[in-house]
């Protein structure tokens, strides 16, 4: 494979992994939980601030437990993807996280936003790139002044 084709392929792989970060946030906020699950490998894990959800059933349970009275928005930025092998990568993303009271019209903010970090392991599967592991860590905790 030529150097240009290898570079194009690597850029496409990087874009696919970065897209997983954004799709996760958008599907989660829209409560499209089947679409969230499809972003993970069958044995994928989510470590949310130290609470582990391993496999599709556990991930589905976590998603179903999200409070219906709360609206969220996750804004992803500073996405970085690093390749460990042709079919494996790690990723990092900063996420500005908003919560609001679900109601007709615009939600009412439940306080200032927080910042979390996504630390990811991506793998290429027969269905394309997927999240094998996501660790979510608090970077800046919101507080009232």
Tab-separated table of N, CA and C in Angstrom:
chain	number	residue	atom	x	y	z
A	1	UNK	N	0.853	-1.176	0.000
A	1	UNK	CA	0.000	0.000	0.000
A	1	UNK	C	0.893	1.231	0.000
A	2	UNK	N	0.549	2.207	-0.803
A	2	UNK	CA	1.363	3.414	-0.889
A	2	UNK	C	1.226	4.238	0.383
A	3	UNK	N	2.185	5.114	0.602
A	3	UNK	CA	2.182	5.976	1.778
A	3	UNK	C	0.961	6.879	1.828
A	4	UNK	N	0.546	7.406	0.661
A	4	UNK	CA	-0.642	8.269	0.629
A	4	UNK	C	-1.892	7.496	1.012
A	5	UNK	N	-2.023	6.266	0.516
A	5	UNK	CA	-3.198	5.451	0.831
A	5	UNK	C	-3.183	5.065	2.310
A	6	UNK	N	-2.015	4.774	2.848
A	6	UNK	CA	-1.922	4.438	4.270
A	6	UNK	C	-2.332	5.635	5.111
A	7	UNK	N	-1.897	6.835	4.717
A	7	UNK	CA	-2.237	8.042	5.468
A	7	UNK	C	-3.742	8.310	5.389
A	8	UNK	N	-4.321	8.145	4.190
A	8	UNK	CA	-5.762	8.343	4.032
A	8	UNK	C	-6.521	7.343	4.889
A	9	UNK	N	-6.086	6.095	4.882
A	9	UNK	CA	-6.741	5.072	5.706
A	9	UNK	C	-6.647	5.394	7.184
A	10	UNK	N	-5.511	5.867	7.622
A	10	UNK	CA	-5.324	6.220	9.035
A	10	UNK	C	-6.207	7.416	9.402
A	11	UNK	N	-6.315	8.391	8.510
A	11	UNK	CA	-7.175	9.548	8.779
A	11	UNK	C	-8.643	9.118	8.853
A	12	UNK	N	-9.050	8.195	7.998
A	12	UNK	CA	-10.425	7.678	8.041
A	12	UNK	C	-10.673	6.927	9.344
A	13	UNK	N	-9.691	6.144	9.778
A	13	UNK	CA	-9.817	5.419	11.046
A	13	UNK	C	-9.914	6.395	12.218
A	14	UNK	N	-9.085	7.423	12.193
A	14	UNK	CA	-9.118	8.429	13.260
A	14	UNK	C	-10.476	9.136	13.291
A	15	UNK	N	-11.000	9.492	12.130
A	15	UNK	CA	-12.304	10.150	12.051
A	15	UNK	C	-13.410	9.217	12.555
A	16	UNK	N	-13.318	7.935	12.258
A	16	UNK	CA	-14.331	6.978	12.713
A	16	UNK	C	-14.316	6.858	14.243
A	17	UNK	N	-13.142	6.851	14.832
A	17	UNK	CA	-13.037	6.773	16.294
A	17	UNK	C	-13.538	8.065	16.940
A	18	UNK	N	-13.170	9.204	16.375
A	18	UNK	CA	-13.647	10.490	16.903
A	18	UNK	C	-15.167	10.565	16.795
A	19	UNK	N	-15.705	10.026	15.732
A	19	UNK	CA	-17.159	10.029	15.533
A	19	UNK	C	-17.862	9.223	16.630
A	20	UNK	N	-17.213	8.167	17.127
A	20	UNK	CA	-17.797	7.385	18.221
A	20	UNK	C	-18.017	8.248	19.457
A	21	UNK	N	-17.075	9.164	19.731
A	21	UNK	CA	-17.224	10.067	20.884
A	21	UNK	C	-18.450	10.954	20.713
A	22	UNK	N	-18.582	11.554	19.559
A	22	UNK	CA	-19.683	12.478	19.292
A	22	UNK	C	-21.011	11.726	19.217
A	23	UNK	N	-21.020	10.573	18.556
A	23	UNK	CA	-22.254	9.796	18.454
A	23	UNK	C	-22.728	9.332	19.830
A	24	UNK	N	-21.797	8.925	20.683
A	24	UNK	CA	-22.164	8.520	22.044
A	24	UNK	C	-22.912	9.654	22.735
A	25	UNK	N	-22.351	10.849	22.697
A	25	UNK	CA	-22.968	12.003	23.357
A	25	UNK	C	-24.335	12.322	22.755
A	26	UNK	N	-24.419	12.357	21.440
A	26	UNK	CA	-25.686	12.709	20.788
A	26	UNK	C	-26.771	11.670	21.034
A	27	UNK	N	-26.428	10.391	20.916
A	27	UNK	CA	-27.420	9.330	21.152
A	27	UNK	C	-27.843	9.295	22.621
A	28	UNK	N	-26.893	9.477	23.531
A	28	UNK	CA	-27.214	9.478	24.953
A	28	UNK	C	-28.179	10.615	25.280
A	29	UNK	N	-27.872	11.805	24.800
A	29	UNK	CA	-28.721	12.970	25.074
A	29	UNK	C	-30.121	12.817	24.482
A	30	UNK	N	-30.219	12.160	23.331
A	30	UNK	CA	-31.514	11.960	22.666
A	30	UNK	C	-32.219	10.690	23.158
A	31	UNK	N	-31.592	9.986	24.078
A	31	UNK	CA	-32.137	8.749	24.649
A	31	UNK	C	-32.340	7.661	23.592
A	32	UNK	N	-31.463	7.648	22.600
A	32	UNK	CA	-31.468	6.580	21.590
A	32	UNK	C	-30.541	5.477	22.096
A	33	UNK	N	-31.022	4.733	23.057
A	33	UNK	CA	-30.161	3.801	23.780
A	33	UNK	C	-29.723	2.607	22.942
A	34	UNK	N	-30.551	2.140	22.018
A	34	UNK	CA	-30.103	1.060	21.136
A	34	UNK	C	-28.923	1.525	20.292
A	35	UNK	N	-28.950	2.785	19.877
A	35	UNK	CA	-27.840	3.339	19.090
A	35	UNK	C	-26.588	3.494	19.949
A	36	UNK	N	-26.764	3.852	21.230
A	36	UNK	CA	-25.615	3.915	22.145
A	36	UNK	C	-24.986	2.530	22.256
A	37	UNK	N	-25.810	1.516	22.477
A	37	UNK	CA	-25.290	0.154	22.631
A	37	UNK	C	-24.535	-0.307	21.392
A	38	UNK	N	-25.001	0.098	20.215
A	38	UNK	CA	-24.364	-0.310	18.963
A	38	UNK	C	-22.965	0.281	18.801
A	39	UNK	N	-22.635	1.309	19.568
A	39	UNK	CA	-21.298	1.913	19.494
A	39	UNK	C	-20.252	1.066	20.210
A	40	UNK	N	-20.695	0.129	21.047
A	40	UNK	CA	-19.799	-0.696	21.856
A	40	UNK	C	-19.630	-2.086	21.243
A	41	UNK	N	-18.504	-2.713	21.552
A	41	UNK	CA	-18.338	-4.121	21.222
A	41	UNK	C	-19.302	-4.924	22.093
A	42	UNK	N	-19.535	-6.172	21.732
A	42	UNK	CA	-20.450	-7.031	22.508
A	42	UNK	C	-20.016	-7.133	23.969
A	43	UNK	N	-18.718	-7.159	24.206
A	43	UNK	CA	-18.196	-7.274	25.577
A	43	UNK	C	-17.720	-5.930	26.116
A	44	UNK	N	-18.176	-4.850	25.502
A	44	UNK	CA	-17.728	-3.509	25.874
A	44	UNK	C	-18.022	-3.165	27.324
A	45	UNK	N	-17.179	-2.271	27.863
A	45	UNK	CA	-17.344	-1.851	29.255
A	45	UNK	C	-17.427	-0.331	29.334
A	46	UNK	N	-18.176	0.112	30.347
A	46	UNK	CA	-18.280	1.517	30.681
A	46	UNK	C	-17.981	1.649	32.162
A	47	UNK	N	-16.931	2.393	32.474
A	47	UNK	CA	-16.551	2.678	33.859
A	47	UNK	C	-16.914	4.139	34.087
A	48	UNK	N	-18.038	4.355	34.763
A	48	UNK	CA	-18.546	5.705	34.999
A	48	UNK	C	-18.189	6.127	36.411
A	49	UNK	N	-17.110	6.886	36.539
A	49	UNK	CA	-16.627	7.394	37.834
A	49	UNK	C	-16.422	6.261	38.843
A	50	UNK	N	-15.927	5.125	38.356
A	50	UNK	CA	-15.628	4.012	39.246
A	50	UNK	C	-16.707	2.953	39.341
A	51	UNK	N	-17.870	3.184	38.742
A	51	UNK	CA	-18.916	2.166	38.691
A	51	UNK	C	-18.836	1.500	37.332
A	52	UNK	N	-18.642	0.165	37.321
A	52	UNK	CA	-18.382	-0.574	36.087
A	52	UNK	C	-19.648	-1.242	35.560
A	53	UNK	N	-19.846	-1.110	34.259
A	53	UNK	CA	-20.912	-1.796	33.535
A	53	UNK	C	-20.232	-2.590	32.420
A	54	UNK	N	-20.305	-3.911	32.482
A	54	UNK	CA	-19.588	-4.767	31.527
A	54	UNK	C	-20.583	-5.594	30.726
A	55	UNK	N	-20.510	-5.487	29.397
A	55	UNK	CA	-21.373	-6.246	28.509
A	55	UNK	C	-22.662	-5.505	28.188
A	56	UNK	N	-23.333	-5.978	27.133
A	56	UNK	CA	-24.532	-5.306	26.631
A	56	UNK	C	-25.649	-5.224	27.670
A	57	UNK	N	-25.885	-6.305	28.414
A	57	UNK	CA	-26.984	-6.302	29.385
A	57	UNK	C	-26.746	-5.256	30.469
A	58	UNK	N	-25.533	-5.180	30.980
A	58	UNK	CA	-25.212	-4.197	32.024
A	58	UNK	C	-25.290	-2.776	31.476
A	59	UNK	N	-24.789	-2.562	30.270
A	59	UNK	CA	-24.877	-1.235	29.651
A	59	UNK	C	-26.338	-0.834	29.434
A	60	UNK	N	-27.156	-1.772	28.973
A	60	UNK	CA	-28.576	-1.485	28.753
A	60	UNK	C	-29.254	-1.143	30.076
A	61	UNK	N	-28.888	-1.839	31.139
A	61	UNK	CA	-29.456	-1.540	32.451
A	61	UNK	C	-29.090	-0.146	32.924
A	62	UNK	N	-27.834	0.230	32.740
A	62	UNK	CA	-27.407	1.585	33.102
A	62	UNK	C	-28.208	2.630	32.326
A	63	UNK	N	-28.325	2.435	31.025
A	63	UNK	CA	-29.040	3.409	30.193
A	63	UNK	C	-30.510	3.507	30.597
A	64	UNK	N	-31.131	2.379	30.875
A	64	UNK	CA	-32.547	2.377	31.270
A	64	UNK	C	-32.766	3.069	32.611
A	65	UNK	N	-31.714	3.118	33.441
A	65	UNK	CA	-31.860	3.715	34.773
A	65	UNK	C	-31.687	5.234	34.775
A	66	UNK	N	-31.335	5.814	33.633
A	66	UNK	CA	-31.160	7.272	33.591
A	66	UNK	C	-32.488	7.958	33.895
A	67	UNK	N	-32.481	8.964	34.772
A	67	UNK	CA	-33.743	9.601	35.174
A	67	UNK	C	-34.432	10.324	34.012
A	68	UNK	N	-35.695	10.014	33.815
A	68	UNK	CA	-36.468	10.610	32.723
A	68	UNK	C	-36.715	12.103	32.941
A	69	UNK	N	-36.659	12.555	34.178
A	69	UNK	CA	-36.940	13.959	34.479
A	69	UNK	C	-35.739	14.870	34.245
A	70	UNK	N	-34.622	14.304	33.818
A	70	UNK	CA	-33.401	15.085	33.610
A	70	UNK	C	-33.014	15.041	32.130
A	71	UNK	N	-32.791	16.218	31.574
A	71	UNK	CA	-32.285	16.365	30.210
A	71	UNK	C	-30.796	16.633	30.295
A	72	UNK	N	-30.013	16.030	29.399
A	72	UNK	CA	-28.568	16.253	29.400
A	72	UNK	C	-28.103	16.730	28.034
A	73	UNK	N	-26.963	17.399	28.052
A	73	UNK	CA	-26.236	17.735	26.839
A	73	UNK	C	-24.764	17.540	27.134
A	74	UNK	N	-24.103	16.810	26.248
A	74	UNK	CA	-22.670	16.537	26.342
A	74	UNK	C	-22.006	17.171	25.124
A	75	UNK	N	-21.100	18.094	25.326
A	75	UNK	CA	-20.387	18.756	24.239
A	75	UNK	C	-18.948	18.258	24.230
A	76	UNK	N	-18.583	17.524	23.186
A	76	UNK	CA	-17.269	16.885	23.092
A	76	UNK	C	-16.261	17.817	22.424
A	77	UNK	N	-15.044	17.842	22.985
A	77	UNK	CA	-13.977	18.667	22.422
A	77	UNK	C	-12.626	18.025	22.739
A	78	UNK	N	-11.580	18.540	22.117
A	78	UNK	CA	-10.209	18.064	22.343
A	78	UNK	C	-10.085	16.562	22.133
A	79	UNK	N	-10.746	16.045	21.110
A	79	UNK	CA	-10.720	14.613	20.829
A	79	UNK	C	-9.358	14.250	20.247
A	80	UNK	N	-8.730	13.249	20.853
A	80	UNK	CA	-7.441	12.736	20.373
A	80	UNK	C	-7.544	11.224	20.224
A	81	UNK	N	-6.976	10.700	19.147
A	81	UNK	CA	-6.965	9.261	18.896
A	81	UNK	C	-5.528	8.849	18.603
A	82	UNK	N	-5.082	7.780	19.252
A	82	UNK	CA	-3.719	7.265	19.084
A	82	UNK	C	-3.803	5.783	18.745
A	83	UNK	N	-3.097	5.358	17.714
A	83	UNK	CA	-3.175	3.974	17.260
A	83	UNK	C	-2.086	3.131	17.904
A	84	UNK	N	-2.531	2.018	18.495
A	84	UNK	CA	-1.616	1.064	19.114
A	84	UNK	C	-1.259	-0.039	18.128
A	85	UNK	N	-2.156	-0.314	17.211
A	85	UNK	CA	-1.987	-1.332	16.175
A	85	UNK	C	-2.956	-0.987	15.053
A	86	UNK	N	-2.939	-1.763	13.984
A	86	UNK	CA	-3.810	-1.462	12.848
A	86	UNK	C	-5.284	-1.442	13.232
A	87	UNK	N	-5.676	-2.291	14.184
A	87	UNK	CA	-7.084	-2.428	14.549
A	87	UNK	C	-7.375	-2.072	16.000
A	88	UNK	N	-6.470	-1.332	16.635
A	88	UNK	CA	-6.646	-0.939	18.035
A	88	UNK	C	-6.174	0.499	18.220
A	89	UNK	N	-6.935	1.249	19.022
A	89	UNK	CA	-6.572	2.641	19.287
A	89	UNK	C	-7.033	3.028	20.679
A	90	UNK	N	-6.403	4.070	21.206
A	90	UNK	CA	-6.867	4.680	22.445
A	90	UNK	C	-7.319	6.092	22.117
A	91	UNK	N	-8.189	6.615	22.961
A	91	UNK	CA	-8.707	7.944	22.702
A	91	UNK	C	-8.923	8.722	23.983
A	92	UNK	N	-9.014	10.028	23.809
A	92	UNK	CA	-9.250	10.956	24.908
A	92	UNK	C	-10.179	12.042	24.394
A	93	UNK	N	-11.085	12.496	25.263
A	93	UNK	CA	-12.020	13.549	24.896
A	93	UNK	C	-12.427	14.297	26.153
A	94	UNK	N	-12.472	15.632	26.075
A	94	UNK	CA	-13.041	16.451	27.145
A	94	UNK	C	-14.507	16.683	26.806
A	95	UNK	N	-15.357	16.641	27.834
A	95	UNK	CA	-16.798	16.771	27.607
A	95	UNK	C	-17.373	17.777	28.604
A	96	UNK	N	-17.971	18.818	28.067
A	96	UNK	CA	-18.699	19.784	28.881
A	96	UNK	C	-20.104	19.212	29.065
A	97	UNK	N	-20.504	19.010	30.318
A	97	UNK	CA	-21.709	18.261	30.648
A	97	UNK	C	-22.733	19.151	31.343
A	98	UNK	N	-23.902	19.287	30.712
A	98	UNK	CA	-25.000	20.094	31.245
A	98	UNK	C	-26.151	19.182	31.653
A	99	UNK	N	-26.857	19.560	32.716
A	99	UNK	CA	-28.073	18.866	33.128
A	99	UNK	C	-29.190	19.895	33.282
A	100	UNK	N	-30.393	19.484	32.911
A	100	UNK	CA	-31.541	20.362	33.055
A	100	UNK	C	-32.782	19.580	33.436
A	101	UNK	N	-33.753	20.280	33.940
A	101	UNK	CA	-35.037	19.679	34.280
A	101	UNK	C	-35.820	19.520	32.992
A	102	UNK	N	-36.223	18.290	32.680
A	102	UNK	CA	-36.983	18.024	31.465
A	102	UNK	C	-38.365	18.645	31.591
A	103	UNK	N	-38.735	19.441	30.610
A	103	UNK	CA	-40.040	20.078	30.595
A	103	UNK	C	-40.336	20.497	29.163
A	104	UNK	N	-41.564	20.913	28.915
A	104	UNK	CA	-41.917	21.387	27.585
A	104	UNK	C	-41.090	22.634	27.278
A	105	UNK	N	-40.568	22.720	26.065
A	105	UNK	CA	-39.725	23.855	25.703
A	105	UNK	C	-38.306	23.628	26.199
A	106	UNK	N	-37.513	24.672	26.252
A	106	UNK	CA	-36.128	24.530	26.717
A	106	UNK	C	-36.076	24.050	28.165
A	107	UNK	N	-35.148	23.178	28.461
A	107	UNK	CA	-34.964	22.678	29.827
A	107	UNK	C	-34.423	23.795	30.715
A	108	UNK	N	-34.720	23.698	31.998
A	108	UNK	CA	-34.192	24.626	32.990
A	108	UNK	C	-32.939	24.024	33.591
A	109	UNK	N	-31.830	24.750	33.514
A	109	UNK	CA	-30.546	24.234	34.011
A	109	UNK	C	-30.638	23.899	35.493
A	110	UNK	N	-30.022	22.788	35.852
A	110	UNK	CA	-29.982	22.356	37.251
A	110	UNK	C	-28.697	22.788	37.938
A	111	UNK	N	-27.982	23.712	37.351
A	111	UNK	CA	-26.734	24.210	37.919
A	111	UNK	C	-25.727	24.433	36.812
A	112	UNK	N	-24.528	24.840	37.196
A	112	UNK	CA	-23.487	25.068	36.187
A	112	UNK	C	-23.001	23.737	35.610
A	113	UNK	N	-22.378	23.772	34.436
A	113	UNK	CA	-21.881	22.534	33.826
A	113	UNK	C	-20.644	22.012	34.550
A	114	UNK	N	-20.386	20.740	34.328
A	114	UNK	CA	-19.158	20.095	34.785
A	114	UNK	C	-18.348	19.710	33.560
A	115	UNK	N	-17.103	19.314	33.779
A	115	UNK	CA	-16.266	18.792	32.706
A	115	UNK	C	-15.842	17.386	33.097
A	116	UNK	N	-16.086	16.444	32.185
A	116	UNK	CA	-15.624	15.078	32.379
A	116	UNK	C	-14.664	14.734	31.251
A	117	UNK	N	-13.927	13.662	31.449
A	117	UNK	CA	-13.014	13.155	30.426
A	117	UNK	C	-13.437	11.744	30.052
A	118	UNK	N	-13.386	11.452	28.761
A	118	UNK	CA	-13.570	10.088	28.267
A	118	UNK	C	-12.182	9.543	27.946
A	119	UNK	N	-11.873	8.407	28.510
A	119	UNK	CA	-10.640	7.677	28.200
A	119	UNK	C	-11.086	6.372	27.550
A	120	UNK	N	-10.763	6.198	26.281
A	120	UNK	CA	-11.339	5.109	25.492
A	120	UNK	C	-10.310	4.139	24.955
A	121	UNK	N	-10.803	2.923	24.722
A	121	UNK	CA	-10.090	1.916	23.933
A	121	UNK	C	-11.037	1.541	22.807
A	122	UNK	N	-10.577	1.734	21.566
A	122	UNK	CA	-11.358	1.427	20.374
A	122	UNK	C	-10.771	0.202	19.686
A	123	UNK	N	-11.631	-0.598	19.059
A	123	UNK	CA	-11.174	-1.726	18.241
A	123	UNK	C	-11.969	-1.746	16.942
A	124	UNK	N	-11.302	-2.207	15.897
A	124	UNK	CA	-11.979	-2.377	14.611
A	124	UNK	C	-12.651	-3.752	14.639
A	125	UNK	N	-13.935	-3.784	14.320
A	125	UNK	CA	-14.687	-5.034	14.267
A	125	UNK	C	-15.181	-5.237	12.837
A	126	UNK	N	-15.888	-6.326	12.600
A	126	UNK	CA	-16.478	-6.568	11.280
A	126	UNK	C	-17.498	-5.490	10.936
A	127	UNK	N	-18.043	-4.814	11.954
A	127	UNK	CA	-19.021	-3.744	11.746
A	127	UNK	C	-18.397	-2.360	11.759
A	128	UNK	N	-17.071	-2.288	11.805
A	128	UNK	CA	-16.379	-1.002	11.869
A	128	UNK	C	-15.806	-0.767	13.259
A	129	UNK	N	-15.320	0.434	13.497
A	129	UNK	CA	-14.725	0.782	14.781
A	129	UNK	C	-15.804	0.826	15.856
A	130	UNK	N	-15.464	0.310	17.044
A	130	UNK	CA	-16.387	0.294	18.173
A	130	UNK	C	-15.610	0.624	19.445
A	131	UNK	N	-16.345	1.045	20.470
A	131	UNK	CA	-15.765	1.298	21.788
A	131	UNK	C	-15.685	-0.038	22.521
A	132	UNK	N	-14.493	-0.411	22.921
A	132	UNK	CA	-14.325	-1.620	23.724
A	132	UNK	C	-14.363	-1.267	25.211
A	133	UNK	N	-13.831	-0.087	25.512
A	133	UNK	CA	-13.798	0.356	26.909
A	133	UNK	C	-13.884	1.873	26.948
A	134	UNK	N	-14.752	2.372	27.819
A	134	UNK	CA	-14.829	3.819	28.062
A	134	UNK	C	-14.758	4.037	29.562
A	135	UNK	N	-13.798	4.874	29.974
A	135	UNK	CA	-13.697	5.293	31.375
A	135	UNK	C	-14.056	6.779	31.416
A	136	UNK	N	-15.039	7.110	32.239
A	136	UNK	CA	-15.465	8.500	32.393
A	136	UNK	C	-14.964	8.985	33.743
A	137	UNK	N	-14.236	10.095	33.728
A	137	UNK	CA	-13.664	10.650	34.953
A	137	UNK	C	-14.014	12.123	35.060
A	138	UNK	N	-14.331	12.553	36.273
A	138	UNK	CA	-14.632	13.959	36.535
A	138	UNK	C	-13.326	14.753	36.458
A	139	UNK	N	-13.358	15.847	35.725
A	139	UNK	CA	-12.193	16.731	35.633
A	139	UNK	C	-12.449	18.025	36.413
A	140	UNK	N	-13.643	18.591	36.249
A	140	UNK	CA	-14.046	19.809	36.966
A	140	UNK	C	-15.486	19.614	37.421
A	141	UNK	N	-15.668	19.572	38.728
A	141	UNK	CA	-16.983	19.367	39.315
A	141	UNK	C	-17.701	20.705	39.462
A	142	UNK	N	-18.934	20.770	38.997
A	142	UNK	CA	-19.734	21.994	39.153
A	142	UNK	C	-20.072	22.209	40.619
A	143	UNK	N	-20.141	23.453	40.989
A	143	UNK	CA	-20.592	23.804	42.343
A	143	UNK	C	-21.305	25.138	42.278
A	144	UNK	N	-22.076	25.422	43.291
A	144	UNK	CA	-22.746	26.721	43.379
A	144	UNK	C	-21.792	27.715	44.019
A	145	UNK	N	-21.807	28.914	43.521
A	145	UNK	CA	-20.937	29.938	44.113
A	145	UNK	C	-21.680	30.750	45.121
